[in-house]
Coordinates of N, CA and C in Angstrom, one line a residue:
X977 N -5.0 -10.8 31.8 CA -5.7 -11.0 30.6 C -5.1 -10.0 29.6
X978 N -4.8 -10.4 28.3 CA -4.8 -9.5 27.5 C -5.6 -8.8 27.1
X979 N -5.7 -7.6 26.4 CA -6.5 -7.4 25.5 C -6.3 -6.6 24.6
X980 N -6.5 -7.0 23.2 CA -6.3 -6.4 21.7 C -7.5 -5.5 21.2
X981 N -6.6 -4.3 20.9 CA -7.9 -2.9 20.5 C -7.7 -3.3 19.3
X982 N -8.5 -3.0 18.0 CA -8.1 -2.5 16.8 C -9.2 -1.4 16.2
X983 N -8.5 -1.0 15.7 CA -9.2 0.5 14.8 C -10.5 0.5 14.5
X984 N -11.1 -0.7 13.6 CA -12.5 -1.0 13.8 C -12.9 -1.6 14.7
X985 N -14.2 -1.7 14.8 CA -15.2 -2.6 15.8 C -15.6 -4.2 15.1
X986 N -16.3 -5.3 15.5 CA -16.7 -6.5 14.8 C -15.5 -6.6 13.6
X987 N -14.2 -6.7 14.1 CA -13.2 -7.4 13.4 C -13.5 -9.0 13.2
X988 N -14.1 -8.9 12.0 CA -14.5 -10.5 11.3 C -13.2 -11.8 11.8
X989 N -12.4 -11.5 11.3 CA -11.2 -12.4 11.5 C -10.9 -12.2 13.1
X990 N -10.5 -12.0 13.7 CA -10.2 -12.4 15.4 C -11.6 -13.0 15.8
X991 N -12.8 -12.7 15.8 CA -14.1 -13.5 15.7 C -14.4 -14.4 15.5
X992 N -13.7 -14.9 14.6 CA -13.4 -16.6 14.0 C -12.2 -16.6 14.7
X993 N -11.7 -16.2 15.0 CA -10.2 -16.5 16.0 C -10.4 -17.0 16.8
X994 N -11.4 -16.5 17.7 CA -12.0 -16.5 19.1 C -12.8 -17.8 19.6
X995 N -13.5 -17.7 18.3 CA -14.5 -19.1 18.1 C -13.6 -20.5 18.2
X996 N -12.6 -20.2 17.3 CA -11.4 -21.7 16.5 C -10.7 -21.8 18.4
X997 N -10.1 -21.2 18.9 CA -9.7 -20.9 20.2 C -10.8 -21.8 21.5
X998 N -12.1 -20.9 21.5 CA -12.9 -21.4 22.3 C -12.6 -23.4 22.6
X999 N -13.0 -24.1 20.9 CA -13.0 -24.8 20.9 C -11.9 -25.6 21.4
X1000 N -10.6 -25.4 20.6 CA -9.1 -25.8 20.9 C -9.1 -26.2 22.4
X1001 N -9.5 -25.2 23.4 CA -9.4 -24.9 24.8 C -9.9 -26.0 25.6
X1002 N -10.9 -27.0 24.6 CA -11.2 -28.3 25.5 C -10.5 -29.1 25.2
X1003 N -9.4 -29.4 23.9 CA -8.8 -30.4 23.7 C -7.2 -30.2 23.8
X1004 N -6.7 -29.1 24.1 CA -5.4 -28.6 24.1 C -4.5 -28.2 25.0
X1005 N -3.0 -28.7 25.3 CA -2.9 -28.1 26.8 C -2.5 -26.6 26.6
X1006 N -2.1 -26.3 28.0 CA -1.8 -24.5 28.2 C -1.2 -24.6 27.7
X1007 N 0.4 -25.0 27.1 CA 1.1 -24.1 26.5 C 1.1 -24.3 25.4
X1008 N 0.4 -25.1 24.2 CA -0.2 -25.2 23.0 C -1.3 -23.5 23.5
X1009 N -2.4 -23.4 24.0 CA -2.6 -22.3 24.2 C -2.1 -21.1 24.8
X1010 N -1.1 -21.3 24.7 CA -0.4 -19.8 25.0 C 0.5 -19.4 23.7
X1011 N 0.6 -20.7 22.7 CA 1.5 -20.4 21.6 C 0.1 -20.1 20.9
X1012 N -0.9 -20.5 20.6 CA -1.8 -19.9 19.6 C -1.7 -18.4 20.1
X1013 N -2.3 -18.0 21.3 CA -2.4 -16.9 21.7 C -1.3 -15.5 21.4
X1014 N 0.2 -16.2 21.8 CA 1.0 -15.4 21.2 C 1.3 -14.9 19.6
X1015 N 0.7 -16.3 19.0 CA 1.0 -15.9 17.3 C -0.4 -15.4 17.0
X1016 N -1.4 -15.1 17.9 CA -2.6 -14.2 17.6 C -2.3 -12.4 17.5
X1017 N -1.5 -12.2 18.9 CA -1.0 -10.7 19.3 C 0.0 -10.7 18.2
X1018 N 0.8 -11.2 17.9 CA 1.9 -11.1 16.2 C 1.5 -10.5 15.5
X1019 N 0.0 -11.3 15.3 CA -0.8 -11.3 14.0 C -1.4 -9.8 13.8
X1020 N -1.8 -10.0 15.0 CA -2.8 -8.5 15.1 C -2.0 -7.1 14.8
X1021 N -0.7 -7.4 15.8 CA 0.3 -6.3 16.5 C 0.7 -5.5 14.2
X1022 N 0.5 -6.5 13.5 CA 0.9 -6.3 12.2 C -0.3 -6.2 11.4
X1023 N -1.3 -6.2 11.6 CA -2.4 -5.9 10.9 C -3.0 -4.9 11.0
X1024 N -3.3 -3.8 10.1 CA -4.0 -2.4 10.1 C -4.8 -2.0 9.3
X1025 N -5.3 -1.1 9.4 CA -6.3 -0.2 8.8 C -5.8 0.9 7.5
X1026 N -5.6 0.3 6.5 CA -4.5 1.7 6.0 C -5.9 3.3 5.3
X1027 N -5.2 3.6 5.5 CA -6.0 5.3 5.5 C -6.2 5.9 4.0
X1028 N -7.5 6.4 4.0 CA -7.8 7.2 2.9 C -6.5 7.9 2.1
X1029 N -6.1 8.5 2.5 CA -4.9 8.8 1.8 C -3.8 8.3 1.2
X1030 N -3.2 6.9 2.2 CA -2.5 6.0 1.9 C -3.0 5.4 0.7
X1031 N -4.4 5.0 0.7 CA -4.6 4.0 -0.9 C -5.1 5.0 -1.3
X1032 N -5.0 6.1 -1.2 CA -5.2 7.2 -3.0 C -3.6 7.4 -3.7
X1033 N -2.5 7.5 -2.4 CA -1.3 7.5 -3.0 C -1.1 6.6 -3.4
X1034 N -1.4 5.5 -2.9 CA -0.9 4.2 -3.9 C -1.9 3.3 -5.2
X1035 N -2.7 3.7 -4.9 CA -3.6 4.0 -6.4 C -3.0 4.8 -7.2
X1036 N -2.5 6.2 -7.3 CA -1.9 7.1 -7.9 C -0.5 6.6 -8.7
X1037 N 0.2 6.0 -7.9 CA 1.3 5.5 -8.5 C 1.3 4.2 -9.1
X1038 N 0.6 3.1 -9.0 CA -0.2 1.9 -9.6 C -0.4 2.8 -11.1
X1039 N -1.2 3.9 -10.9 CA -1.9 4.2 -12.2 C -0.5 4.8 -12.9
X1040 N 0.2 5.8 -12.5 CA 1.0 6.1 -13.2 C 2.0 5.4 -13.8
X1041 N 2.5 4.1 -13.0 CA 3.2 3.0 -13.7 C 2.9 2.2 -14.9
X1042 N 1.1 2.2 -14.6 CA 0.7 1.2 -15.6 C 0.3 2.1 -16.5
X1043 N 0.2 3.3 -16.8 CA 0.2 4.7 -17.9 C 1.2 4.4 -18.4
X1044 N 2.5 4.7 -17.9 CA 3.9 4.6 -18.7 C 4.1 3.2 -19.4
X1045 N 3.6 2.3 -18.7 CA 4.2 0.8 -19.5 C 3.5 1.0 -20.4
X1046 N 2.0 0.8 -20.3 CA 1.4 1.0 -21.7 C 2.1 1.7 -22.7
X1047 N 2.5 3.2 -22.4 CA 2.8 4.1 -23.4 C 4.1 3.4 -24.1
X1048 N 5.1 2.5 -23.3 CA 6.3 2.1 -23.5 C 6.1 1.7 -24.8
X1049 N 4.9 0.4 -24.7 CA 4.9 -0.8 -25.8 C 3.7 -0.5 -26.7
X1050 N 3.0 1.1 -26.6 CA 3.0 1.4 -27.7 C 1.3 0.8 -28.1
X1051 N 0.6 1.2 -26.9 CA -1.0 1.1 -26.9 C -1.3 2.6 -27.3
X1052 N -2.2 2.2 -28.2 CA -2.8 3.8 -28.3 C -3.9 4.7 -27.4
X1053 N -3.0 5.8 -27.2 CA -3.9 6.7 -26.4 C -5.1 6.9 -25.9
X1054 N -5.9 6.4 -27.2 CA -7.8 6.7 -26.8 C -7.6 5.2 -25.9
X1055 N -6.8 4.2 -26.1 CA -6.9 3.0 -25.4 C -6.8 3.4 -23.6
X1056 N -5.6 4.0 -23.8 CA -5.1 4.2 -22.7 C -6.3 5.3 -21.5
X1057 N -6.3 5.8 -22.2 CA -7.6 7.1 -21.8 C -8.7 6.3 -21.2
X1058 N -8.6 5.7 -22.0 CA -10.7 4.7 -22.0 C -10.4 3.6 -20.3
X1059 N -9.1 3.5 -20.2 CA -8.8 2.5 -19.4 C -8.5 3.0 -17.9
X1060 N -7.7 4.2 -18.4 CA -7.9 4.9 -16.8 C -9.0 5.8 -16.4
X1061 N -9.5 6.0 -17.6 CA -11.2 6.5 -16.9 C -12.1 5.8 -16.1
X1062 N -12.1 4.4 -16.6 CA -12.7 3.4 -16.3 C -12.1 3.1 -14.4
X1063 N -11.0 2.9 -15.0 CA -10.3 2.6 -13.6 C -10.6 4.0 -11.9
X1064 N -10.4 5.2 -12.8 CA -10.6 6.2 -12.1 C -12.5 6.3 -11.6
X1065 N -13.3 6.2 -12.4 CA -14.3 5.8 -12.1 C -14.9 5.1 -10.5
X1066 N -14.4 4.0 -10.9 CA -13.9 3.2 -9.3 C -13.4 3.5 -8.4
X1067 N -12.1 3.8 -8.5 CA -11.4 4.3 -7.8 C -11.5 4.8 -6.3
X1068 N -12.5 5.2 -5.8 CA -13.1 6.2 -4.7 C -13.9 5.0 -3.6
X1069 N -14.7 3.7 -4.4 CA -15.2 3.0 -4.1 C -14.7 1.7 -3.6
X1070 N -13.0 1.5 -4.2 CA -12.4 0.6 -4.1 C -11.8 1.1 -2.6
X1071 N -11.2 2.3 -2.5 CA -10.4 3.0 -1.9 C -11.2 2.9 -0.5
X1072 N -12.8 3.3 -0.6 CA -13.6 3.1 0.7 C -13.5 1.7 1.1
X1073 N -14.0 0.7 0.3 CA -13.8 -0.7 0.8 C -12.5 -0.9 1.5
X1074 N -11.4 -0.6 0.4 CA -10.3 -1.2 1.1 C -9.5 -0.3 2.9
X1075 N -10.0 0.9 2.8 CA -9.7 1.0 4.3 C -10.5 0.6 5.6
X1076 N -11.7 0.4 5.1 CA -12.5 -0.9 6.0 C -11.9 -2.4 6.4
X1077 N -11.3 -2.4 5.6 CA -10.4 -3.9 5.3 C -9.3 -4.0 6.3
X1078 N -9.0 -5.0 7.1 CA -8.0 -5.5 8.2 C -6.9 -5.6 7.2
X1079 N -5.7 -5.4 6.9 CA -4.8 -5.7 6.0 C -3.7 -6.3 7.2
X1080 N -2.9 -7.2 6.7 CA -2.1 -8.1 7.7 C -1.0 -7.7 6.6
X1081 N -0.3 -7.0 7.1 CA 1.7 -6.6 6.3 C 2.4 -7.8 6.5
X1082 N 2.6 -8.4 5.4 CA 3.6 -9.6 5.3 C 4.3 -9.6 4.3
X1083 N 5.8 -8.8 4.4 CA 6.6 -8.6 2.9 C 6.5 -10.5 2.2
X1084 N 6.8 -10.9 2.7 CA 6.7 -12.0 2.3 C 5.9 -12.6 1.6
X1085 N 4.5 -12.2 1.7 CA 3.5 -12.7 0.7 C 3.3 -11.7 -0.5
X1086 N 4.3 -11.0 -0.9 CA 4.3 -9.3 -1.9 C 2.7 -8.6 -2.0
X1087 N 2.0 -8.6 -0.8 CA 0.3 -8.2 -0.5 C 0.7 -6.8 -0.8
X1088 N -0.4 -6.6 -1.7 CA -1.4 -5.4 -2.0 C -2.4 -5.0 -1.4
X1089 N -2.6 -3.5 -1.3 CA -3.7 -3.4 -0.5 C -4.9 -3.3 -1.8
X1090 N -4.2 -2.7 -2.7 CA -5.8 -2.8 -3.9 C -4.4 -3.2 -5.3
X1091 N -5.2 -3.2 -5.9 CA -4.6 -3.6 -7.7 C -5.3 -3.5 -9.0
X1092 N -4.9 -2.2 -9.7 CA -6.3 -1.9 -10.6 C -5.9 -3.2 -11.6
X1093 N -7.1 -4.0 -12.5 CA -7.0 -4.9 -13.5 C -7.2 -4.7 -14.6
X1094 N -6.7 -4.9 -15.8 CA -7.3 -4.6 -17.0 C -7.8 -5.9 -17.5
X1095 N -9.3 -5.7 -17.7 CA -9.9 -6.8 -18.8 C -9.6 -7.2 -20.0
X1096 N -9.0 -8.7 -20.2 CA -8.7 -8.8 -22.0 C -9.7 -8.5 -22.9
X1097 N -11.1 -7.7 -22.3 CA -11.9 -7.5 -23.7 C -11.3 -6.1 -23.7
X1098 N -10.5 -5.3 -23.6 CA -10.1 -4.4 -24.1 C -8.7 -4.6 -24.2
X1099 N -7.6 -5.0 -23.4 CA -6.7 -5.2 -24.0 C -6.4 -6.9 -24.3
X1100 N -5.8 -7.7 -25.3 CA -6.1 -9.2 -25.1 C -4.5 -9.2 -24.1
X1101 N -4.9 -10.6 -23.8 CA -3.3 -11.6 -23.2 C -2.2 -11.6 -24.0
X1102 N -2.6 -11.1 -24.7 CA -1.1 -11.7 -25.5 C -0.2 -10.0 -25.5
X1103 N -1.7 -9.0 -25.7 CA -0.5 -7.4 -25.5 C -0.2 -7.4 -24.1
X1104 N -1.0 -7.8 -23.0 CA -1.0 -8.0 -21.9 C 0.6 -8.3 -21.0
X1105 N 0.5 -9.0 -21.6 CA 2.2 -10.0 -21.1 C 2.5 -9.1 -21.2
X1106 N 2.9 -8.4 -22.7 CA 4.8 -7.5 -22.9 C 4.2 -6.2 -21.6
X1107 N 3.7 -6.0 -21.2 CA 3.2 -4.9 -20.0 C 4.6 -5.7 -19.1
X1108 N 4.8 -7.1 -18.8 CA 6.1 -7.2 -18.0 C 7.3 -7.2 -18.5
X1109 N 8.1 -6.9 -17.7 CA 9.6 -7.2 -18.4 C 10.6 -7.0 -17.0
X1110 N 11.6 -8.3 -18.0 CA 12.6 -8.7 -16.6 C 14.3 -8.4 -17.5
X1111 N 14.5 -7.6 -17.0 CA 16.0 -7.1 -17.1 C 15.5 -7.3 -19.0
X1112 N 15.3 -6.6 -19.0 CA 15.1 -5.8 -20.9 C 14.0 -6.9 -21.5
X1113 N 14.1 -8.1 -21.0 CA 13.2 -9.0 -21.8 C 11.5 -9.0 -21.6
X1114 N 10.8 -9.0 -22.8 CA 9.3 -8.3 -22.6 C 9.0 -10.2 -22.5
X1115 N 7.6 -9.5 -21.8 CA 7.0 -11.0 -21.5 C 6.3 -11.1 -22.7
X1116 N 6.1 -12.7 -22.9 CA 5.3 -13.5 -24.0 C 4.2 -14.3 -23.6
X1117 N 3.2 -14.6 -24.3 CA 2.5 -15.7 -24.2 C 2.4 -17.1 -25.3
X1118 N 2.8 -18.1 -24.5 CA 2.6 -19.2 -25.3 C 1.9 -20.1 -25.4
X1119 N 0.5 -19.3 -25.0 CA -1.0 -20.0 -24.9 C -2.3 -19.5 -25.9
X1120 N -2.6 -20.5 -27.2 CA -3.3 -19.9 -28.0 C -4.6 -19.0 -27.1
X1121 N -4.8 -17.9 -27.2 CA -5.9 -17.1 -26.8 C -7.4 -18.1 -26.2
X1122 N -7.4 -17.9 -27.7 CA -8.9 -19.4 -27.6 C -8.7 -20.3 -26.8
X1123 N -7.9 -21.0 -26.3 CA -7.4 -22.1 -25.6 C -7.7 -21.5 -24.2
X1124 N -7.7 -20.3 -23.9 CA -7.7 -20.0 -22.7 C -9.0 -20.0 -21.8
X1125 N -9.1 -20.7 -21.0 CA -10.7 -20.4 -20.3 C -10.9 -20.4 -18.7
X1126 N -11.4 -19.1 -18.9 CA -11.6 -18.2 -17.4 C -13.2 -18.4 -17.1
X1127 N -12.8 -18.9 -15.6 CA -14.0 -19.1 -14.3 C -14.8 -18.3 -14.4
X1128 N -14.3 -17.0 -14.2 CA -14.8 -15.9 -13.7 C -15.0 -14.9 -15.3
X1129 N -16.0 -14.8 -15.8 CA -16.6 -13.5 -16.2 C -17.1 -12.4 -16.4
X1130 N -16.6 -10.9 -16.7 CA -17.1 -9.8 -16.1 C -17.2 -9.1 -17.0
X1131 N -18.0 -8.5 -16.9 CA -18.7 -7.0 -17.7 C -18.1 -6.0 -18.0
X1132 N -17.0 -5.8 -16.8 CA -16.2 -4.4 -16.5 C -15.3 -4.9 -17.8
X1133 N -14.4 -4.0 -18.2 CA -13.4 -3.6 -18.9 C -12.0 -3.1 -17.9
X1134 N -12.5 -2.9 -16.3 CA -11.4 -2.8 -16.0 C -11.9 -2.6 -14.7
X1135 N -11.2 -3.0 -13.4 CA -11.2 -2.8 -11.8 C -10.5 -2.8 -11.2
X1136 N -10.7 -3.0 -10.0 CA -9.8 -3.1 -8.8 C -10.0 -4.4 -8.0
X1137 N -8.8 -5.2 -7.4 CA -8.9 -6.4 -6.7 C -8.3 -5.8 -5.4
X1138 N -8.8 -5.8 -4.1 CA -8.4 -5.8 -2.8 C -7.9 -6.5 -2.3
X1139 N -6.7 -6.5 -0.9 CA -6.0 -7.4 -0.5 C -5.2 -8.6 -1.2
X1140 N -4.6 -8.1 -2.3 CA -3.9 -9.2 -3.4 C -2.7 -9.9 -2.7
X1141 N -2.3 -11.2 -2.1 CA -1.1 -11.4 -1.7 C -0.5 -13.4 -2.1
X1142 N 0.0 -13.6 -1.6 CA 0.0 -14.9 -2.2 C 0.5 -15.6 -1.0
X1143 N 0.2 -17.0 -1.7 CA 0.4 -18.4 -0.3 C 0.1 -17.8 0.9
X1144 N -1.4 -17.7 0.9 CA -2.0 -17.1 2.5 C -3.5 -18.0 1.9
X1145 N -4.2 -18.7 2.2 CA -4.9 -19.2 1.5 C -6.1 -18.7 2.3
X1146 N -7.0 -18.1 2.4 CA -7.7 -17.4 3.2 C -9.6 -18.0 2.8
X1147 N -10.5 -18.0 3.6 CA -11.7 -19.0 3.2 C -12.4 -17.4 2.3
X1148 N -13.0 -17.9 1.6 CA -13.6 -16.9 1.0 C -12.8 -15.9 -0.1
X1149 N -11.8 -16.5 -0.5 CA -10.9 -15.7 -1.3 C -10.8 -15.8 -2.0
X1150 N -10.7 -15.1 -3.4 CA -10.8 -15.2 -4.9 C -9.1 -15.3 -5.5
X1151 N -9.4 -16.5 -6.4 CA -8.1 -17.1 -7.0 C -8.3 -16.3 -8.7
X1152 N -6.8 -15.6 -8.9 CA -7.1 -14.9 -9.8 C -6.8 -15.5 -11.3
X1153 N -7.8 -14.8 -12.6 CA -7.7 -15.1 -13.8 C -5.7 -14.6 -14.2
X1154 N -6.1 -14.8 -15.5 CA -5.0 -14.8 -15.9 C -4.8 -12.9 -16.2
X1155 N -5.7 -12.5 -16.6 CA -5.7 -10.7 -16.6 C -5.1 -10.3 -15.3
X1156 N -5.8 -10.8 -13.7 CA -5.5 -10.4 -12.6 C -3.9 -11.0 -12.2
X1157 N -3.7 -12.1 -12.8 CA -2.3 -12.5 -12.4 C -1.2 -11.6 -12.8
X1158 N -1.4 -11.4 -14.6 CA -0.6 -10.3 -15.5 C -0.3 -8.7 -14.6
X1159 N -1.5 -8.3 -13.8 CA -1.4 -7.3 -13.2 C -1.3 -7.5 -11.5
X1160 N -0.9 -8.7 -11.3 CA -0.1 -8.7 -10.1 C 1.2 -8.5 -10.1
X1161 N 1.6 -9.6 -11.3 CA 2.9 -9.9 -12.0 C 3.7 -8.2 -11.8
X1162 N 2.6 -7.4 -12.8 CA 3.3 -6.4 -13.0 C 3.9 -5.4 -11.8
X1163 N 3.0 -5.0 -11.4 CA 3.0 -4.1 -10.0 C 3.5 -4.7 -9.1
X1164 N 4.3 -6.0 -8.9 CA 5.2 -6.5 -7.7 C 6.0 -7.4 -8.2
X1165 N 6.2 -7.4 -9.4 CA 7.3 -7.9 -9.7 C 7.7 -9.3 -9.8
X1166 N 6.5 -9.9 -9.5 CA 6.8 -11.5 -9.2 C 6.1 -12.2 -10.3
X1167 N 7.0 -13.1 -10.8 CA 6.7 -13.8 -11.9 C 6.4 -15.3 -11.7
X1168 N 6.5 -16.0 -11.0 CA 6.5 -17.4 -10.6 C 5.0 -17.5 -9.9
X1169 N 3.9 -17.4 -10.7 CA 2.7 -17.7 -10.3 C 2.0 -18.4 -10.9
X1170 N 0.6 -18.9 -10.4 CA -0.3 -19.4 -11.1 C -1.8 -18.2 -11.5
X1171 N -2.8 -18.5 -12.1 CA -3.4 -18.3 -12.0 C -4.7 -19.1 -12.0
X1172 N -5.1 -19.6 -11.2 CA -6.2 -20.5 -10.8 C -7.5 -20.4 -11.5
X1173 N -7.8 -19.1 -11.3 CA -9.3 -18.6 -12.1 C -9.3 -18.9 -13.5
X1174 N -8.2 -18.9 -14.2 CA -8.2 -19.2 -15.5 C -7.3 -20.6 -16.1
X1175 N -7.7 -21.8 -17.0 CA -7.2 -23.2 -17.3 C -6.8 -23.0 -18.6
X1176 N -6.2 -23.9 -19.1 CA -6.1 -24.0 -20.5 C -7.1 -25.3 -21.0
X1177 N -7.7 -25.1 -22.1 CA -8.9 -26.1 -22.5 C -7.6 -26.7 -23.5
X1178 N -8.2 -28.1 -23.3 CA -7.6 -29.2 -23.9 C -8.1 -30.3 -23.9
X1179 N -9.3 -30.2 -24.3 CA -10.3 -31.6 -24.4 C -10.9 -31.8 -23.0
X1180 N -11.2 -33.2 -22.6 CA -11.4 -33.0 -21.2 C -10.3 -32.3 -20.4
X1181 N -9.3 -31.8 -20.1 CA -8.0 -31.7 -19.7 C -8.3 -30.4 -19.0
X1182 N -7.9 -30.1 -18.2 CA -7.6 -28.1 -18.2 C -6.1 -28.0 -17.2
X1183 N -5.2 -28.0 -18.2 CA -3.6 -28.2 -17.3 C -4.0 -26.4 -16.4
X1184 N -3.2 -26.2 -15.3 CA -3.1 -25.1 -14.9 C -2.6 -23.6 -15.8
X1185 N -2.5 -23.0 -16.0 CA -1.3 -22.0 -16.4 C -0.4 -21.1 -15.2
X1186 N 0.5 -20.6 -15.9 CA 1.4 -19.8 -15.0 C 2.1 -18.8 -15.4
X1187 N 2.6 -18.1 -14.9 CA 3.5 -17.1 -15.4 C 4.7 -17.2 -14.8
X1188 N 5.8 -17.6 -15.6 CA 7.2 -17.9 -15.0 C 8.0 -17.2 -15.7
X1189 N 9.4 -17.0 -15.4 CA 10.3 -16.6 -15.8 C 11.1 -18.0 -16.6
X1190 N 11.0 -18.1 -17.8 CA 12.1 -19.4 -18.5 C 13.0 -18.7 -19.2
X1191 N 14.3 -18.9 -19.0 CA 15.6 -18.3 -19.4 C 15.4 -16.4 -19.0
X1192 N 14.5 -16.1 -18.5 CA 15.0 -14.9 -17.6 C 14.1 -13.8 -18.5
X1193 N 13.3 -14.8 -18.9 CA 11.9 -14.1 -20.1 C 10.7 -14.5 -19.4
X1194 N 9.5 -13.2 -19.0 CA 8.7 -13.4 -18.6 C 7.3 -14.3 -19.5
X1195 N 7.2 -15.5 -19.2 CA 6.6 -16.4 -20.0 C 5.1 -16.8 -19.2
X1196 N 3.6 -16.7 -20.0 CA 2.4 -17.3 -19.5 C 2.4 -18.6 -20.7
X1197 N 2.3 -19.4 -19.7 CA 2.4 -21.1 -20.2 C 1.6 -22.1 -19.4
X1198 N 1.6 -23.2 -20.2 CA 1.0 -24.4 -19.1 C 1.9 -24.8 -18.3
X1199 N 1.6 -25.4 -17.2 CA 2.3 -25.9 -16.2 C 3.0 -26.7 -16.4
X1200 N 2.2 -28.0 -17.2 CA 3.0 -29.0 -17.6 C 4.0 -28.5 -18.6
X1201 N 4.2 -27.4 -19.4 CA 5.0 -27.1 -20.1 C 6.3 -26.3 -19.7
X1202 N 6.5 -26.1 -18.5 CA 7.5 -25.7 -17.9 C 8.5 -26.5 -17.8
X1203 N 9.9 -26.5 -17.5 CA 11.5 -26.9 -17.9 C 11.6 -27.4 -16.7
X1204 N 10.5 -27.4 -15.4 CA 10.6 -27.9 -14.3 C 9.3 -28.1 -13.8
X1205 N 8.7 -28.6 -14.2 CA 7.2 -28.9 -13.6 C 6.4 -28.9 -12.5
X1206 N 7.5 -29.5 -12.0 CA 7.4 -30.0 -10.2 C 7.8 -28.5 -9.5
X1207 N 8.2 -27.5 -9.9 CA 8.8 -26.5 -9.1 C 7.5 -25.9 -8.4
X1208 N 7.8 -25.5 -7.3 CA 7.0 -24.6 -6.5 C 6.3 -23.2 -6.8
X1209 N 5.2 -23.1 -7.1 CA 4.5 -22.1 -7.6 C 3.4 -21.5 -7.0
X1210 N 3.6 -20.3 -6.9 CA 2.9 -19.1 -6.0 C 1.6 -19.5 -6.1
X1211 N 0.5 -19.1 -5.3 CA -0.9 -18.9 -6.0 C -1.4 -17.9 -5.0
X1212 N -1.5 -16.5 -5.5 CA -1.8 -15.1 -5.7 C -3.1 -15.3 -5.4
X1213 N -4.2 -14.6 -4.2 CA -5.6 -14.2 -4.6 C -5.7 -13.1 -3.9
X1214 N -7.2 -12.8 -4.0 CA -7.8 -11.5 -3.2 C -8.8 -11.6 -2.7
X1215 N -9.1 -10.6 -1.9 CA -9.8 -10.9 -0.7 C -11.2 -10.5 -1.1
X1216 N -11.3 -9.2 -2.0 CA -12.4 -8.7 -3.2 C -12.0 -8.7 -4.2
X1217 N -13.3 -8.4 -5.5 CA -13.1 -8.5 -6.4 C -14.2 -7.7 -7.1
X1218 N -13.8 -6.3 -7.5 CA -14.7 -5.3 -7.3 C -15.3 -5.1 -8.6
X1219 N -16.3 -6.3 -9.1 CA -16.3 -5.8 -10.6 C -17.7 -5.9 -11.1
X1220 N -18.8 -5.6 -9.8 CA -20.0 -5.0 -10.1 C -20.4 -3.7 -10.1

């Protein structure tokens, strides 16, 4: 018999593992069950607990990246101030939840263990974007503001999203606005996403939006407006969404 320890107790996810398994076990042969079983110990053997310390240092440098861009493009300071107060505020609460949190390391899905957000009611989408930039070129938006309409609305002015990674489609998981995309984008560098939480209005219509790189410029656009439509496009969520 195997058996898998992990750092906490009542690990939610192997529990539904256990359950999906149970059932499998009357319709499946052994060695279909021995291959679930093996890509369970994978799964696990890479999944951890990351430590108080660990997400204060990487909170710390999240903040200090998104300080300097700001300053780059030239937000004003009380702005900047008001925004990592805000963020620091949190901070301590995001950091508890997220070491409670099973985190599964997959370079491949560019997962975060947390990711502070800034809300467009204090900064909009359109200053938002130039926060990216790909080999000198600052990002753009080519989506009238008004045009834009987000699922999800919040109070905060600014937070934290836990477990942020992409193409892992997880039950219970939040698909992020276009704010939360912008500040995925930023902090990992990946530009080829959607943002699900937030549509573009267009009559009855709501095309998706995205943030791609077109001619090597970081661009938020409709889908259908892209130079390849049909291409393959990320979709980024999180596991929380800390904005009560």
């Amino acid at each position: 018999m195997t058996i898998i320890r992990t750092a906490k107790e009542n690990w939610e996810a192997i529990q539904k593992g256990a359950e999906c398994l149970s059932s499998w076990m009357k319709t499946v042969s052994p060695y279909e069950i021995d291959e679930v079983l093996e890509a369970v110990i994978e799964r696990v053997k890479k999944t951890r607990f990351y430590s108080t310390e660990e997400l204060e240092s990487i909170a710390e440098k999240q903040l200090e990246k998104l300080v300097q861009r700001m300053k780059d493009i030239n937000i004003e300071d009380e702005v900047i101030n008001t925004i990592i107060k805000n963020l620091d505020w949190h901070k301590e609460y995001t950091i508890k939840l997220a070491s409670e949190q099973p985190i599964w390391e997959n370079p491949q899905s560019n997962y975060l263990p947390i990711l502070p957000v800034i809300d467009e009611k204090i900064i909009n989408i359109d200053t938002q974007m130039k926060l990216l930039e790909n080999d000198g070129k600052i990002g753009q938006n080519l989506v009238p503001i008004k045009k834009i309409k987000n699922y999800c609305k919040f109070k905060k002015i600014c937070y934290w999203l836990v477990d942020v990674r992409m193409n892992e489609p997880r039950y219970g998981c939040y698909f992020l606005t276009i704010s939360e995309a912008i500040a995925y984008a930023f902090q990992t560098k990946t530009f080829n996403i959607k943002a699900l939480n937030s549509r573009y209005k267009y009559k009855k219509h709501y095309p998706e939006l995205c943030i791609s790189l077109i001619d090597g410029e970081p661009i938020l656009c409709r889908r259908n407006s892209l130079p390849n439509p049909s291409a393959e496009i990320g979709k980024p969520h999180a596991v929380l969404r800390l904005v009560n």
